[in-house]
Amino acid sequence: MTRTSSSRLKLALRAILLLLFGWTLNVLPRRLVVLGPPQTVVTRNPKMGVHTRLTDEVEEWKIQRTLALVREMGAPWIVEYFPWAYYEPAKGRRDWGHADMVVEHALNQGLKVIARIDFVPQWARPEETTFRYLDRDHYPDYANFLHAFVSRYRGRVGHVVIWNEPNLSFEWGYRLPDPEAYTELLCQAYARAKDADPEVLVLAAGLAPTMAPPGSEWGMDDLVFLQRMYDAGAGACLDGLAIHAYGFTFPPDDLADANQVNYARAELLREVMVRNGDGHKPCFITEGGWNDHPRWTKAVRPYERIAYTIRAYEKARQEWPWCEAVCLWAFRYPWPLKTYQDYFAFVTPEFIPKPVYVDVVRYARGQPYEYLESGP
Amino acid sequence: MTSPQARRPGALRSALATLRRRWLWVLAALLVFLWLSRRAADVALGPDATWSQVHESKVLRVGMDASYPPFEWIDAEGRFQGLDVALAEALAARWDVEAQFFDVHFDGLYDALRTDKFDVIISALPHDRMLTRDVLYSHSYLNAGQVLLARTDAPPIASLEGLDGRRVAVELGAQAHQLARQLARDRGLSLEIVARQESNEVLAALAEGAADAVICDRVTAYAYMQQAPLVQVGPPLTDEPLVIAARLDATTTIREINAALAEWSQDGTLEGFKRRWFQDSF
């Protein structure tokens, strides 16, 4: 064998080894988290739900664990936030990796997904504006993104929520809340979503429950905002209404009152719908609940939170036929926020169930409570 | 001509002088380098518009969510009250300006700061490591984490391990409750957890002798210690440093805030604020 042919042989052997190595990498399981067999939710109350917060959860096993805990709690519904800016960082360039992961795991756990969509990418807003700033010129961009989202998850994500709390200036890019402008956005989004999937239910945004006085720089009364939406033609652009039903310091059985922000304020929003000929459309509580921060003036004691939470689920089941789901804020955060928000959670970032979770599980299973004195 | 013996002390002196001169040069160079670095940082970040604005307008605009007594709330007459309000007013007085308060929901504080609705956030604000590229934080003026308090009129508890076989009172379902369970599990402590629904019931459990110690946050601890013979055992069990935030270019503002906090920490001003505002905090 000549020296040249010997070196060729060595080169060929090296190439084969390299190919073998590459093939090995390819056949090794790339996915460290497996979906597992499809699950179903066992519960005595099919309206139970939570708002998960998987937006910034990177690790797949944590997404899966979170959703498994939701299922084990007995809640068939989740609301999840899909920030437009995350999935379309440049116009027309979309990356669905994270959204696919969340939807896939949620469905595998037997959960129904309501998708909230907002958060404006940098390319769709002027410099030095916040992520909630969207002007009319870019409404079609939002609607196009929604079309892409609904197309991708057709038959898997059945509900989309257009924007979040547009009656707050903070959620409207620090501009005065504008129900007519929001309705224009809603109608453009509705048309494009229906183009993508006529079966998808388009929900108008959950409004922040507030009694802000007329002309307030910070927000607009939610009942006023909703009526002005209807006056602007929103009735033709929504299949249902998302509602934010926070109880703050009031028990869930306190009566609805236009001068009070409590859980039953949901009934007043419902009345606006009925008054405007939308009584046949459903509502979905996409945020709500109670907070047990030790000092926040809008919080309750931890034992009260447990009792109120369970009663809120039960009230919707017994008394609110127009309400299809009660998704309370918020199941778990990826990391401690170290603010009052941590005291809304059902489970810590380390997956330690809080007492409210423990007793809600028992409610859903019809078992005696661990923390509350009387059983369901 | 001098002899070598006579020359040696002179040579030594000369060598030492040279060495001293060299060190002086090194020191001078170091000082110049530090000064230039600081100037370069200032130039890179731009001038502190916040500091200029506060002094030109003679107003320090403070953002807070005034729904967190004893840190901040609005009283029946519509006045801002609380430790953070006192802190802001003290800063304003130090800078010879007026403090003006803006009540903004906690979720909107950072965006409002960014859009120049106010100059600083003073609102029982926890340090957030995720935002250190977006805002400047001051040094902490309070660690509001959980602490262990033990009765001084009972057999002493010198450390967490001393809790073994003892009774610890917590508020039912609160963070302290979870922490007590976690301590028992992780450290293998035989701990009897006495859970009560309200903060005052926790204190009552101690007074009745139903518990030897209590776990609560640092703010509640101030109040408990005013009303019962209790002592804090060891450092805080969890950390929750509270800070002041300003826009990213507000380097001078934050430097001045830190200087004030350091001074007030030394002379007892901060401690005075805490005692005044936390004594009835539950």
XYZ file of C-alpha atoms in Angstrom:
658
model
C 0.000 0.000 0.000
C 1.428 3.358 -0.961
C 1.709 6.238 1.480
C -0.972 8.161 -0.423
C -3.517 5.372 -0.359
C -2.788 4.801 3.343
C -3.551 8.421 4.174
C -6.705 8.248 2.056
C -7.816 5.206 4.002
C -7.181 7.008 7.287
C -9.127 9.984 6.038
C -12.032 7.764 4.993
C -12.013 6.018 8.397
C -12.102 9.379 10.151
C -15.009 10.471 7.958
C -16.897 7.259 8.756
C -16.262 7.746 12.474
C -17.510 11.298 12.228
C -20.657 10.167 10.423
C -21.213 7.442 13.016
C -20.844 10.025 15.782
C -23.322 12.299 14.050
C -25.750 9.422 13.526
C -25.464 8.495 17.217
C -26.278 12.060 18.197
C -29.270 12.002 15.910
C -30.716 8.761 17.227
C -30.120 9.541 20.890
C -33.262 10.863 22.519
C -33.069 14.612 22.089
C -36.104 15.195 24.204
C -35.388 14.783 27.879
C -39.010 15.372 28.832
C -41.559 12.959 27.455
C -45.207 13.836 27.179
C -46.398 10.630 28.747
C -49.859 9.199 28.318
C -52.717 11.667 27.841
C -54.359 12.643 31.121
C -57.845 13.744 32.075
C -58.959 16.099 34.810
C -61.011 14.599 37.595
C -63.112 17.205 39.364
C -66.513 17.866 40.879
C -66.520 21.362 39.345
C -65.771 21.565 35.599
C -65.644 25.379 35.738
C -62.482 25.449 37.828
C -59.444 27.031 36.251
C -56.308 29.047 36.867
C -54.239 31.606 35.018
C -50.875 29.926 34.584
C -47.811 32.057 34.061
C -45.552 29.982 31.828
C -44.508 32.869 29.605
C -41.053 33.132 31.119
C -40.704 29.506 32.142
C -37.818 28.180 30.112
C -37.422 24.615 31.291
C -39.788 22.123 29.752
C -40.015 19.884 32.803
C -41.208 22.860 34.835
C -43.898 23.623 32.273
C -45.009 20.013 32.410
C -44.892 19.902 36.212
C -46.900 23.105 36.505
C -49.626 21.837 34.203
C -49.691 18.444 35.922
C -50.261 20.217 39.241
C -53.121 22.185 37.683
C -54.684 18.949 36.506
C -54.160 17.316 39.905
C -55.852 20.308 41.527
C -58.976 19.447 39.548
C -58.978 22.483 37.236
C -59.756 21.716 33.565
C -59.202 25.304 32.339
C -56.095 27.441 32.032
C -55.523 30.932 30.728
C -52.013 31.409 29.398
C -50.341 34.549 28.141
C -48.729 34.394 24.690
C -46.784 37.644 24.254
C -46.745 38.749 20.644
C -43.255 40.248 21.024
C -41.819 36.908 22.114
C -43.137 35.022 19.124
C -42.657 37.630 16.386
C -39.466 39.498 17.299
C -39.140 40.807 13.732
C -42.028 41.449 11.385
C -43.042 38.209 9.719
C -40.355 36.141 11.495
C -42.197 33.907 13.909
C -40.830 31.362 16.347
C -43.472 29.145 17.940
C -41.165 26.826 19.906
C -42.214 27.890 23.377
C -45.896 28.245 22.547
C -45.903 24.764 20.983
C -44.405 23.340 24.149
C -46.992 24.960 26.412
C -49.961 23.995 24.251
C -48.727 20.440 23.736
C -48.248 19.819 27.459
C -51.509 21.521 28.429
C -53.525 19.394 26.023
C -51.739 16.275 27.168
C -52.768 17.034 30.742
C -56.379 17.280 29.563
C -56.557 21.062 29.961
C -58.436 23.577 27.817
C -56.370 26.623 26.871
C -57.589 30.208 26.707
C -54.863 32.303 25.054
C -54.383 35.924 26.006
C -52.455 37.813 23.329
C -50.808 41.220 23.632
C -47.309 42.730 24.306
C -46.207 44.773 21.333
C -42.843 44.024 19.706
C -40.365 46.849 19.309
C -40.820 46.913 15.536
C -44.534 47.698 15.865
C -44.281 50.747 18.103
C -42.279 53.964 18.364
C -39.090 54.208 20.394
C -39.500 54.996 24.076
C -42.954 53.519 24.328
C -43.994 50.647 26.541
C -44.890 47.121 25.457
C -48.554 48.012 25.705
C -48.438 50.806 23.144
C -50.067 50.043 19.804
C -51.252 52.727 17.443
C -53.858 52.322 14.717
C -51.275 51.940 11.958
C -50.153 48.698 13.546
C -53.544 47.158 14.311
C -53.239 45.069 11.125
C -49.881 43.722 12.367
C -51.522 42.527 15.576
C -54.427 41.053 13.626
C -52.016 39.253 11.311
C -50.182 37.760 14.259
C -53.482 36.609 15.711
C -54.355 35.037 12.368
C -51.060 33.137 12.416
C -51.590 32.037 16.032
C -55.150 30.839 15.478
C -54.143 29.049 12.269
C -51.320 27.231 14.015
C -53.406 26.103 16.979
C -56.649 25.507 15.117
C -58.651 22.814 16.889
C -56.296 22.928 19.887
C -56.679 26.419 21.336
C -60.349 27.245 21.250
C -60.387 30.695 22.862
C -58.332 33.834 22.326
C -58.473 37.019 24.403
C -57.767 40.257 22.574
C -55.502 42.409 24.729
C -55.566 42.899 28.471
C -57.284 45.518 30.626
C -57.380 48.261 27.961
C -59.335 50.440 30.406
C -56.076 51.138 32.279
C -53.686 53.695 30.838
C -50.811 51.427 31.921
C -52.182 48.623 29.720
C -52.830 51.084 26.880
C -49.244 52.290 26.613
C -49.714 55.097 29.129
C -52.309 56.829 27.011
C -55.827 57.681 28.064
C -58.043 54.590 27.794
C -59.962 54.695 24.535
C -62.875 52.231 24.212
C -63.532 53.215 20.599
C -59.919 52.618 19.576
C -59.895 49.321 21.450
C -63.092 48.276 19.656
C -61.412 49.013 16.340
C -58.518 46.761 17.350
C -60.964 44.079 18.536
C -62.883 44.143 15.256
C -59.775 43.882 13.107
C -58.492 41.022 15.270
C -61.887 39.289 15.224
C -62.072 39.293 11.445
C -58.583 37.852 11.016
C -59.070 35.226 13.742
C -62.279 34.037 12.110
C -60.499 33.902 8.747
C -58.076 31.475 10.321
C -60.617 29.366 12.208
C -64.343 30.099 12.183
C -64.755 27.906 15.257
C -62.391 29.836 17.524
C -64.095 31.939 20.201
C -62.799 35.499 20.250
C -63.146 37.055 23.685
C -63.066 40.773 24.371
C -60.363 41.696 26.880
C -60.859 41.296 30.574
C -61.238 44.820 31.929
C -59.585 45.942 35.129
C -62.269 46.240 37.787
C -62.049 49.900 38.701
C -64.270 52.812 39.637
C -61.865 55.399 38.247
C -63.669 58.755 38.015
C -64.423 60.264 34.586
C -61.332 61.848 33.045
C -58.914 59.935 35.263
C -55.388 59.849 33.927
C -54.958 56.254 35.083
C -58.049 54.352 34.058
C -61.738 54.210 33.119
C -64.591 52.544 34.987
C -64.925 49.053 33.509
C -68.735 49.247 33.245
C -68.504 52.547 31.385
C -65.733 51.223 29.149
C -67.722 48.117 28.203
C -70.848 50.124 27.365
C -68.797 52.464 25.179
C -67.341 49.417 23.442
C -70.849 48.256 22.618
C -71.766 51.762 21.455
C -68.788 51.571 19.101
C -69.978 48.272 17.634
C -68.071 45.715 19.703
C -71.098 43.395 19.822
C -70.362 42.254 16.272
C -66.734 41.531 17.098
C -66.861 39.250 20.125
C -68.036 35.708 20.823
C -67.741 36.105 24.569
C -66.347 38.310 27.277
C -63.305 37.774 29.446
C -63.892 39.072 32.971
C -61.470 39.970 35.720
C -63.199 39.185 39.006
C -61.025 40.130 41.947
C -62.568 39.944 45.397
C -60.020 42.145 47.165
C -61.151 42.308 50.804
C -64.749 41.223 50.179
C -66.194 37.710 50.440
C -67.450 36.121 47.220
C -71.059 36.306 48.346
C -71.080 40.081 48.762
C -73.678 41.551 46.428
C -72.754 43.235 43.170
C -72.660 47.005 43.416
C -71.516 49.528 40.816
C -69.790 51.425 43.624
C -67.883 48.410 44.854
C -65.111 46.293 43.371
C -65.775 42.726 44.434
C -66.110 39.245 42.960
C -69.785 39.703 42.086
C -68.969 42.741 39.937
C -68.821 40.104 37.180
C -72.632 40.127 37.314
C -72.678 43.839 36.428
C -70.513 43.276 33.357
C -72.858 40.466 32.432
C -75.784 42.880 32.734
C -74.103 45.235 30.253
C -73.806 42.329 27.806
C -77.450 41.356 28.265
C -78.586 44.969 27.916
C -76.770 45.130 24.582
C -78.304 41.958 23.184
C -75.381 39.638 23.983
C -77.096 37.562 26.663
C -76.617 34.418 24.604
C -72.815 34.734 24.644
C -70.711 33.187 27.412
C -68.346 34.802 29.896
C -65.032 33.483 31.121
C -63.349 34.708 34.268
C -59.774 34.905 33.052
C -58.323 36.560 36.155
C -59.560 36.935 39.695
C -59.331 35.697 43.222
C -57.892 36.885 46.491
C -54.455 37.832 47.749
C -53.056 37.085 51.214
C -50.163 39.548 51.380
C -49.569 40.462 55.031
C -49.830 44.215 54.472
C -51.490 45.050 51.165
C -54.727 46.880 51.933
C -56.525 44.837 49.260
C -55.480 41.492 50.742
C -57.182 39.114 53.173
C -55.742 36.754 55.767
C -54.462 33.438 54.345
C -57.290 31.378 55.922
C -59.867 33.747 54.406
C -58.275 33.370 51.014
C -58.700 29.600 51.145
C -62.369 29.854 52.071
C -63.151 32.597 49.534
C -61.373 30.803 46.700
C -63.331 27.625 47.176
C -66.599 29.508 47.521
C -65.850 31.473 44.319
C -65.494 28.258 42.312
C -68.651 26.891 43.873
C -70.640 30.096 43.317
C -69.881 30.009 39.585
C -70.920 26.359 39.431
C -74.183 26.881 41.289
C -75.298 30.391 40.386
C -73.661 31.601 37.178
C -74.805 29.497 34.197
C -73.485 32.178 31.838
C -69.945 31.757 33.168
C -68.115 28.845 31.587
C -64.833 28.999 33.476
C -63.282 30.634 36.532
C -59.535 30.977 35.989
C -58.070 32.552 39.096
C -54.830 34.482 39.174
C -52.167 33.027 39.298
C -51.118 29.439 39.607
C -47.332 29.727 39.873
C -44.574 32.157 38.877
C -41.271 30.933 37.429
C -39.380 32.816 40.137
C -40.344 34.777 43.255
C -41.481 38.256 42.243
C -40.983 39.477 45.797
C -44.056 41.666 45.561
C -47.689 41.299 46.610
C -48.131 39.233 43.420
C -46.445 36.249 45.086
C -49.397 36.094 47.441
C -51.829 35.321 44.623
C -50.017 32.085 43.754
C -51.328 28.583 44.492
C -47.892 26.965 44.294
C -44.415 28.432 44.949
C -41.797 28.640 42.191
C -40.248 25.545 43.823
C -43.549 23.666 43.356
C -44.376 23.693 47.051
C -48.184 23.706 47.297
C -49.575 26.533 49.393
C -52.386 25.790 51.834
C -54.905 27.229 49.366
C -53.827 24.633 46.796
C -54.074 21.805 49.303
C -57.647 22.637 50.273
C -58.783 23.386 46.695
C -57.585 19.895 45.741
C -59.725 18.494 48.538
C -62.714 20.566 47.397
C -62.365 19.258 43.843
C -62.200 15.693 45.137
C -64.921 16.115 47.735
C -62.536 15.280 50.590
C -62.312 16.874 54.073
C -60.189 20.014 54.170
C -56.770 20.113 55.763
C -56.754 23.787 56.758
C -60.377 24.876 56.793
C -62.530 23.609 59.591
C -65.607 22.450 57.678
C -65.546 20.065 54.720
C -66.972 20.690 51.263
C 36.173 61.493 49.007
C 33.922 59.672 51.499
C 34.360 56.110 52.661
C 31.836 53.360 51.636
C 30.709 53.131 55.310
C 29.929 56.804 55.313
C 28.104 56.567 51.973
C 25.795 53.645 52.927
C 23.204 55.539 55.020
C 23.002 58.188 52.336
C 22.469 55.568 49.626
C 19.772 53.906 51.696
C 18.012 57.216 52.218
C 18.225 57.897 48.528
C 16.901 54.436 47.626
C 14.020 54.842 50.071
C 13.242 58.258 48.683
C 13.206 56.842 45.158
C 10.909 54.054 46.291
C 8.609 56.529 48.002
C 8.558 58.667 44.882
C 7.708 55.613 42.786
C 4.890 54.656 45.142
C 3.646 58.200 45.052
C 3.619 58.059 41.281
C 1.799 54.732 41.338
C -0.724 56.135 43.785
C -1.186 59.281 41.728
C -1.617 57.217 38.574
C -4.160 55.036 40.336
C -6.110 58.063 41.499
C -6.097 59.543 38.011
C -7.230 56.192 36.620
C -10.083 55.980 39.110
C -11.153 59.548 38.392
C -11.022 58.958 34.645
C -12.988 55.715 35.010
C -15.685 57.496 36.913
C -15.779 60.337 34.403
C -15.892 57.806 31.574
C -18.813 56.033 33.255
C -20.614 59.335 33.703
C -19.986 60.281 30.090
C -21.100 56.858 28.878
C -24.308 57.044 30.877
C -24.851 60.705 30.146
C -25.597 63.439 32.652
C -28.061 62.688 35.415
C -31.188 64.371 34.075
C -33.131 63.342 37.173
C -30.753 65.134 39.500
C -30.856 68.291 37.354
C -34.630 68.178 37.059
C -35.153 67.744 40.797
C -32.972 70.758 41.565
C -34.303 72.965 38.795
C -37.935 72.276 39.654
C -37.223 72.115 43.394
C -39.500 69.058 43.489
C -38.672 65.402 44.109
C -41.429 63.375 42.443
C -41.941 60.081 44.252
C -43.930 57.145 42.878
C -45.524 54.692 45.265
C -48.453 52.312 45.574
C -50.007 53.875 48.653
C -51.750 50.752 49.848
C -49.069 49.144 51.986
C -49.277 50.342 55.562
C -47.035 50.914 57.441
C -44.863 51.755 54.429
C -47.303 53.969 52.538
C -50.983 54.716 52.585
C -53.343 57.658 52.207
C -55.097 58.759 55.380
C -58.664 60.022 55.775
C -57.527 63.563 54.954
C -55.914 62.396 51.725
C -52.353 62.753 53.005
C -49.622 60.251 52.210
C -48.367 58.522 55.358
C -45.842 55.856 56.307
C -42.179 55.008 56.537
C -41.506 55.466 52.826
C -43.217 58.850 52.894
C -41.038 59.890 55.845
C -37.979 58.633 53.988
C -38.893 60.586 50.848
C -39.562 63.738 52.826
C -36.235 63.382 54.603
C -34.456 63.039 51.245
C -36.286 66.072 49.886
C -35.390 68.119 52.967
C -31.753 67.065 52.653
C -31.729 68.288 49.048
C -33.725 71.422 49.896
C -36.630 70.508 47.613
C -40.286 69.528 48.097
C -41.496 65.920 47.961
C -44.462 65.295 45.694
C -46.175 61.895 45.776
C -47.841 59.917 42.989
C -50.058 56.960 43.823
C -49.614 54.316 41.116
C -50.584 50.657 41.189
C -47.535 48.511 41.971
C -47.598 46.785 38.560
C -47.226 50.135 36.820
C -44.488 51.671 38.933
C -41.538 50.749 36.729
C -43.218 51.811 33.497
C -44.295 55.085 35.089
C -40.709 55.705 36.208
C -39.472 54.940 32.724
C -41.937 57.346 31.133
C -40.863 60.129 33.524
C -44.072 60.298 35.543
C -41.847 60.681 38.593
C -38.163 60.664 39.593
C -37.842 57.741 41.995
C -39.839 54.798 43.301
C -39.977 54.552 47.081
C -42.627 51.914 47.711
C -41.460 49.011 49.888
C -39.800 47.969 46.649
C -37.943 44.643 46.762
C -34.661 44.468 44.885
C -35.271 42.662 41.606
C -32.183 41.144 40.037
C -34.052 40.826 36.730
C -34.264 44.607 36.392
C -30.743 45.719 37.182
C -30.159 46.597 33.524
C -33.301 48.704 33.433
C -33.121 50.786 36.597
C -30.632 51.800 39.257
C -31.254 50.549 42.760
C -30.104 52.158 45.970
C -28.637 50.227 48.863
C -31.236 48.468 50.963
C -32.864 50.389 53.800
C -34.638 47.360 55.306
C -34.467 43.590 55.096
C -38.140 42.650 55.348
C -37.509 38.871 55.343
C -38.780 36.324 57.854
C -37.215 36.188 61.311
C -37.363 33.901 64.322
C -38.288 35.537 67.627
C -37.948 33.727 70.939
C -39.358 34.529 74.345
C -36.826 36.015 76.700
C -38.719 34.733 79.751
C -38.498 31.079 78.687
C -35.557 28.679 78.325
C -33.374 30.440 75.750
C -33.289 29.486 72.099
C -29.884 30.427 70.722
C -30.211 29.087 67.194
C -32.583 27.355 64.794
C -31.454 23.998 66.136
C -32.631 25.177 69.549
C -36.179 24.963 68.218
C -36.016 21.179 68.369
C -38.792 19.955 70.640
C -40.235 23.466 71.021
C -43.481 25.121 69.922
C -43.399 27.846 67.287
C -46.369 30.101 66.535
C -47.192 31.190 62.988
C -50.095 32.683 61.108
C -52.111 29.906 59.457
C -51.332 29.554 55.776
C -48.829 32.433 55.764
C -45.250 32.366 54.465
C -44.037 31.784 58.032
C -46.239 28.681 58.211
C -44.631 27.232 55.101
C -41.179 28.197 56.355
C -41.758 26.462 59.706
C -42.806 23.286 57.902
C -39.805 23.547 55.621
C -37.404 24.024 58.548
C -38.863 21.030 60.342
C -38.496 18.912 57.225
C -35.096 20.092 55.970
C -33.343 20.260 59.345
C -35.058 17.270 60.906
C -36.440 19.369 63.759
C -39.189 18.051 65.943
C -41.302 21.171 65.866
C -44.801 21.749 67.118
C -46.381 24.350 64.831
C -49.031 26.443 66.548
C -51.043 27.989 63.687
C -53.430 30.872 64.385
C -55.696 32.668 61.931
C -54.761 36.271 62.802
C -51.512 38.066 63.690
C -52.824 39.188 67.084
C -53.782 35.584 67.850
C -50.195 34.564 67.167
C -49.017 37.083 69.731
C -51.708 35.854 72.125
C -50.424 32.296 71.734
C -47.034 33.510 72.942
C -48.538 35.445 75.824
C -50.619 32.445 76.927
C -47.538 30.240 76.929
C -48.882 28.127 74.072
C -45.691 28.787 72.081
C -42.001 29.398 72.807
C -41.145 31.261 69.629
C -42.700 32.866 66.609
C -41.772 33.162 62.946
C -42.955 36.317 61.191
C -41.626 38.984 58.859
C -39.300 41.727 60.080
C -41.978 44.409 60.021
C -44.397 42.424 62.175
C -41.442 41.532 64.395
C -40.940 45.213 65.250
C -44.527 45.365 66.484
C -44.372 42.060 68.369
C -41.186 43.098 70.137
C -42.872 46.274 71.365
C -45.606 44.228 73.001
C -43.946 41.063 74.299
C -40.573 40.050 75.785
C -39.068 38.731 72.560
C -35.612 38.648 71.041
C -34.585 37.920 67.453
C -32.635 34.683 67.102
C -29.830 34.846 64.560
C -29.958 36.568 61.188
C -33.159 36.744 59.110
C -34.329 33.352 57.834
C -35.086 34.822 54.401
C -33.833 37.943 52.627
C -36.098 40.592 51.206
C -34.083 43.793 50.825
C -36.183 46.884 50.161
C -34.627 49.549 47.940
C -35.244 52.808 46.091
C -35.237 52.787 42.276
C -34.357 55.516 39.781
C -33.862 55.639 36.020
C -30.700 54.121 34.628
C -28.986 57.464 34.019
C -29.734 58.775 37.525
C -26.257 57.976 38.808
C -25.871 61.107 40.901
C -29.333 60.725 42.371
C -28.673 57.170 43.495
C -25.214 58.115 44.791
C -26.782 60.864 46.890
C -29.537 58.531 48.122
C -26.946 55.964 49.149
C -24.953 58.633 50.979
C -28.079 59.679 52.873
C -29.013 56.083 53.730
C -25.495 55.373 54.987
C -25.536 58.466 57.161
C -29.031 57.749 58.521
C -28.107 54.161 59.201
C -25.150 55.363 61.301
C -26.892 58.118 63.230
C -30.051 56.114 64.034
C -32.430 58.085 61.814
C -33.501 54.972 59.888
C -34.006 53.002 63.081
C -36.142 55.852 64.393
C -38.347 55.718 61.277
C -38.818 51.954 61.698
C -39.709 52.198 65.364
C -42.150 54.995 64.685
C -43.985 53.385 61.781
C -43.766 49.678 62.586
C -44.862 49.633 66.211
C -48.544 48.991 65.355
C -47.996 47.174 62.112
C -50.374 44.240 62.534
